[in-house]
C-alpha positions as a printed NumPy array, in Angstrom:
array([[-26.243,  10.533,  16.509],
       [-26.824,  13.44 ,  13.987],
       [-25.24 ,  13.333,  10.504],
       [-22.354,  16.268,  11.776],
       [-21.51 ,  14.202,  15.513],
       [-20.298,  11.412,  13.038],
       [-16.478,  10.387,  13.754],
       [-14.4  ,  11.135,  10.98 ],
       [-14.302,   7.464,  10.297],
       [-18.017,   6.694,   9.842],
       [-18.767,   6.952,   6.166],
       [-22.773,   8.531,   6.168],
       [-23.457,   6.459,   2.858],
       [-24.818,   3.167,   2.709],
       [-23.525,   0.27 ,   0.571],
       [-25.781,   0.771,  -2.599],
       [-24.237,   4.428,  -2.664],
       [-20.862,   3.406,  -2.607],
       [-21.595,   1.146,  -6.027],
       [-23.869,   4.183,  -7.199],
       [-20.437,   6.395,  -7.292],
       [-18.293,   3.374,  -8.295],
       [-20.259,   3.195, -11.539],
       [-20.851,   6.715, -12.283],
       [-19.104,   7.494, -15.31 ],
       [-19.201,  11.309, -14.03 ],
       [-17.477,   9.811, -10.729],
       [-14.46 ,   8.98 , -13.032],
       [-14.666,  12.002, -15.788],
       [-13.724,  14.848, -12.077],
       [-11.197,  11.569, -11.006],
       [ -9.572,  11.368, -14.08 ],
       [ -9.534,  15.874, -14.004],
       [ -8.065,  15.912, -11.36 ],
       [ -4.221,  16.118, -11.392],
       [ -3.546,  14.938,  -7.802],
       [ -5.763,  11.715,  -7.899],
       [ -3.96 ,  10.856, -11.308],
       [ -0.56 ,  11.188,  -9.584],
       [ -1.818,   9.294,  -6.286],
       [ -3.936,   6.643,  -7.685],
       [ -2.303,   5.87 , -11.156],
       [  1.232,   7.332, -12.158],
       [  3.037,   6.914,  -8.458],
       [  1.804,   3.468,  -8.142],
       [  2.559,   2.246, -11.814],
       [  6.175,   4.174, -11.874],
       [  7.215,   3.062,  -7.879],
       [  6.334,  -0.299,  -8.783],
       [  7.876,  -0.637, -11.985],
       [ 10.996,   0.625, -10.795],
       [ 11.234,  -1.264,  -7.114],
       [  9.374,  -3.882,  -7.787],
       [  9.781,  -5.36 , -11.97 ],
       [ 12.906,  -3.695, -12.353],
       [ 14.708,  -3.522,  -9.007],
       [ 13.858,  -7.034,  -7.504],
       [ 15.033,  -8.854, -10.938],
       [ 18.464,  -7.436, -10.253],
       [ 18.471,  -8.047,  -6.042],
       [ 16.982, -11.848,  -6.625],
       [ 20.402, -13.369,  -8.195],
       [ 22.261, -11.482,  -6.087],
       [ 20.988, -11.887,  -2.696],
       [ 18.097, -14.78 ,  -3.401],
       [ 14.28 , -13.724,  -2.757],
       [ 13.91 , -13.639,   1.184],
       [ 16.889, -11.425,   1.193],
       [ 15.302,  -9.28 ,  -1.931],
       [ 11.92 ,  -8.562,  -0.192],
       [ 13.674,  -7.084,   2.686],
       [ 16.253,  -4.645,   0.704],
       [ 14.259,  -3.638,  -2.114],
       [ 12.085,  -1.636,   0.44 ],
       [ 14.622,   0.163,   1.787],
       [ 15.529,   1.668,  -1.367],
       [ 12.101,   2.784,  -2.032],
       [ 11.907,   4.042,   1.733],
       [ 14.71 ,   6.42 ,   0.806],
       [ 12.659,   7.07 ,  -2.272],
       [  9.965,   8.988,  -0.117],
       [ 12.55 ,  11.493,   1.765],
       [ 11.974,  13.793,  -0.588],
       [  8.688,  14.979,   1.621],
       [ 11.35 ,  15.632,   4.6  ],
       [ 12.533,  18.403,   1.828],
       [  9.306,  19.838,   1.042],
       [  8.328,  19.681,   4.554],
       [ 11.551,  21.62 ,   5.43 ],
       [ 11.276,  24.202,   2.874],
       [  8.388,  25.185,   3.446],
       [  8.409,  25.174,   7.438],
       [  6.076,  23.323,   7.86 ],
       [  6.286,  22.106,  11.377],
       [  9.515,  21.751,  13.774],
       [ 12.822,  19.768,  12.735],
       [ 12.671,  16.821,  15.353],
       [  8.503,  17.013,  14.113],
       [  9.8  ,  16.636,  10.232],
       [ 12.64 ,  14.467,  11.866],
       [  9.66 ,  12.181,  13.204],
       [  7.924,  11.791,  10.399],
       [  9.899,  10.893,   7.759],
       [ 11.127,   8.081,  10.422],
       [  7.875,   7.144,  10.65 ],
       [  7.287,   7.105,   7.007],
       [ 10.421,   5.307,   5.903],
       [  8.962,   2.461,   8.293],
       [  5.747,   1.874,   6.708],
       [  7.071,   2.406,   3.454],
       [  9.568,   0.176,   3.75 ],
       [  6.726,  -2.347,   5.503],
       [  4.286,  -1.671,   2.536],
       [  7.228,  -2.455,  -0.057],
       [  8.148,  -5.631,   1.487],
       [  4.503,  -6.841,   0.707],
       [  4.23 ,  -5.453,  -2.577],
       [  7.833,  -7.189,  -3.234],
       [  6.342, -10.281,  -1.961],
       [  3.417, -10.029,  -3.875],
       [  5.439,  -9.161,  -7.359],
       [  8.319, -12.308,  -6.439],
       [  5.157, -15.158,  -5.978],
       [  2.828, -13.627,  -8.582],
       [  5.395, -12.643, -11.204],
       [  2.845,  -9.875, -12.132],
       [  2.974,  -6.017, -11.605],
       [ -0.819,  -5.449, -11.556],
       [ -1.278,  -6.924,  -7.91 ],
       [  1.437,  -4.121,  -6.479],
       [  0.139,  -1.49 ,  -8.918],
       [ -3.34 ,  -1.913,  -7.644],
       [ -2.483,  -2.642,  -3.93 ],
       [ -0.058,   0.602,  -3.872],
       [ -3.21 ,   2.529,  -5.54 ],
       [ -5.201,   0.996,  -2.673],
       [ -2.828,   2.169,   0.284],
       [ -2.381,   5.289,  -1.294],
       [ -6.546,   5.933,  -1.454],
       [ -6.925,   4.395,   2.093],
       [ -3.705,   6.233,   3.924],
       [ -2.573,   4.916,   6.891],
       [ -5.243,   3.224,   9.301],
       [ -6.708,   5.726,  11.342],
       [ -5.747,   4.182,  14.677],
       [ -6.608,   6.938,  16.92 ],
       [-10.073,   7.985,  15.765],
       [-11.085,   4.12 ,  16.076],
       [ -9.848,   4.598,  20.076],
       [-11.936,   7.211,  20.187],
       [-14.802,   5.835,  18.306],
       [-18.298,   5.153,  20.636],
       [-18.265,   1.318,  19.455],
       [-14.298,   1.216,  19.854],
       [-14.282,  -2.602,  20.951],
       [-16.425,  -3.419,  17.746],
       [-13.853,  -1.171,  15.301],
       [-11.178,  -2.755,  17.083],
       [-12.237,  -5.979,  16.89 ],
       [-12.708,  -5.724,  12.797],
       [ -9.122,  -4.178,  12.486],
       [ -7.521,  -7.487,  14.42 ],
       [ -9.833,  -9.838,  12.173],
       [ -8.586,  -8.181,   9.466],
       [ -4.687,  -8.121,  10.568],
       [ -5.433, -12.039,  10.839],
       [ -7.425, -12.721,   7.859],
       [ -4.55 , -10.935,   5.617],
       [ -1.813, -13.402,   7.565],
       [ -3.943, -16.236,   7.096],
       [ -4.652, -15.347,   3.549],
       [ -1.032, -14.391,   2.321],
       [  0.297, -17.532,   1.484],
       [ -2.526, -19.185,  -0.433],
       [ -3.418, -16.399,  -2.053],
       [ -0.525, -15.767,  -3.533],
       [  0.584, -19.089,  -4.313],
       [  3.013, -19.081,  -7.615],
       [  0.773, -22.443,  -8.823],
       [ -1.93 , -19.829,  -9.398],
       [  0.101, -17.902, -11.754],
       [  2.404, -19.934, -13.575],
       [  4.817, -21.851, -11.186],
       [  7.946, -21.185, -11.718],
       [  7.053, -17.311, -11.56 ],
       [ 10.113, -15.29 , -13.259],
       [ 11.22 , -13.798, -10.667],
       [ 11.688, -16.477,  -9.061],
       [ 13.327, -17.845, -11.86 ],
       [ 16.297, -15.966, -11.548],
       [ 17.127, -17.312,  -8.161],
       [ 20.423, -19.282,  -8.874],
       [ 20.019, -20.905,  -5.319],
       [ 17.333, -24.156,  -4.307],
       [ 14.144, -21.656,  -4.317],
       [ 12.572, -20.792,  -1.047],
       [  9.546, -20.834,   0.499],
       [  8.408, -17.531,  -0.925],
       [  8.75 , -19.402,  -4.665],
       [  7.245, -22.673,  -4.018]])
């Protein structure tokens, strides 16, 4: 397979290349120029989570207790991202029910990607793990499902993604247990019921 018959999801670097970039201080000096990457990778991630996650879930946790918190806090910042729909719409750029669609389709996994990072912020009691993990989705984008179907080794990609879907479930738990970080975490703190699960 020649270096232009790659699928879009095989990366032509090796390893050692990827840490070659990852230390090059010129790597950072065109990421750091660049207005977009700022906004993607550092000031949407720090701002969204300060304001859903450290301020939003302090307020939702006495109220409704933390299971209940998790699950509304995303919805406000799923409502957050329908500003796109307007863009989209504005500039006509594709059909209503194809707009429609997608801003369905991204409220879901917005609201799906802010339950986690309002998990992770309630048994942490730190904003750095959302910051970074929103910075993560928002490099990685949504997992390109469809190329990996149509990938030659499609039973090997396949396989990885499941391992991985299990190794994050197995993972989630202990690795963000609140002993690690100060048990009681604030957040969970604030919880005027018996603390859950998610705080112990």
């Amino acid at each position: 397979m020649t270096k232009q018959s790659l699928p879009s999801m095989d990366c032509p670097w090796g390893f050692l290349d990827g840490i070659k970039v990852a230390v090059d201080p010129w790597f950072w000096a065109l990421c750091l120029s660049d207005m977009r990457w700022l906004r993607n990778q550092v000031v949407a991630p720090f701002t969204e989570e300060l304001v859903f996650r450290a301020c939003m879930l302090p307020m939702l946790v006495p109220c409704a207790g933390p299971s209940r918190a998790i699950f509304t806090c995303p919805l406000f910042f799923g409502v957050a991202h329908f500003h796109h729909v307007i863009e989209l719409l504005r500039f006509r750029q594709g059909t209503i029910s194809g707009i429609f669609l997608s801003a369905v389709f991204q409220f879901s996994y917005t609201a799906v990607f802010g339950a986690y990072t309002a998990f992770i912020f309630l048994r942490t009691g730190h904003l750095a793990g959302p910051v970074l993990c929103h910075s993560f989705c928002n490099y990685m984008g949504f997992p390109a499902l469809s190329t990996a179907l149509e990938h030659p080794h499609r039973l090997i990609v396949l396989s990885f993604y499941v391992l991985g879907v299990l190794l994050f479930l197995l993972l989630l738990f202990p690795m963000t247990d609140p002993h690690f970080y100060g048990w009681p975490t604030p957040i969970c703190s604030l919880d005027s019921t018996q603390p859950g699960s998610l705080c112990s």
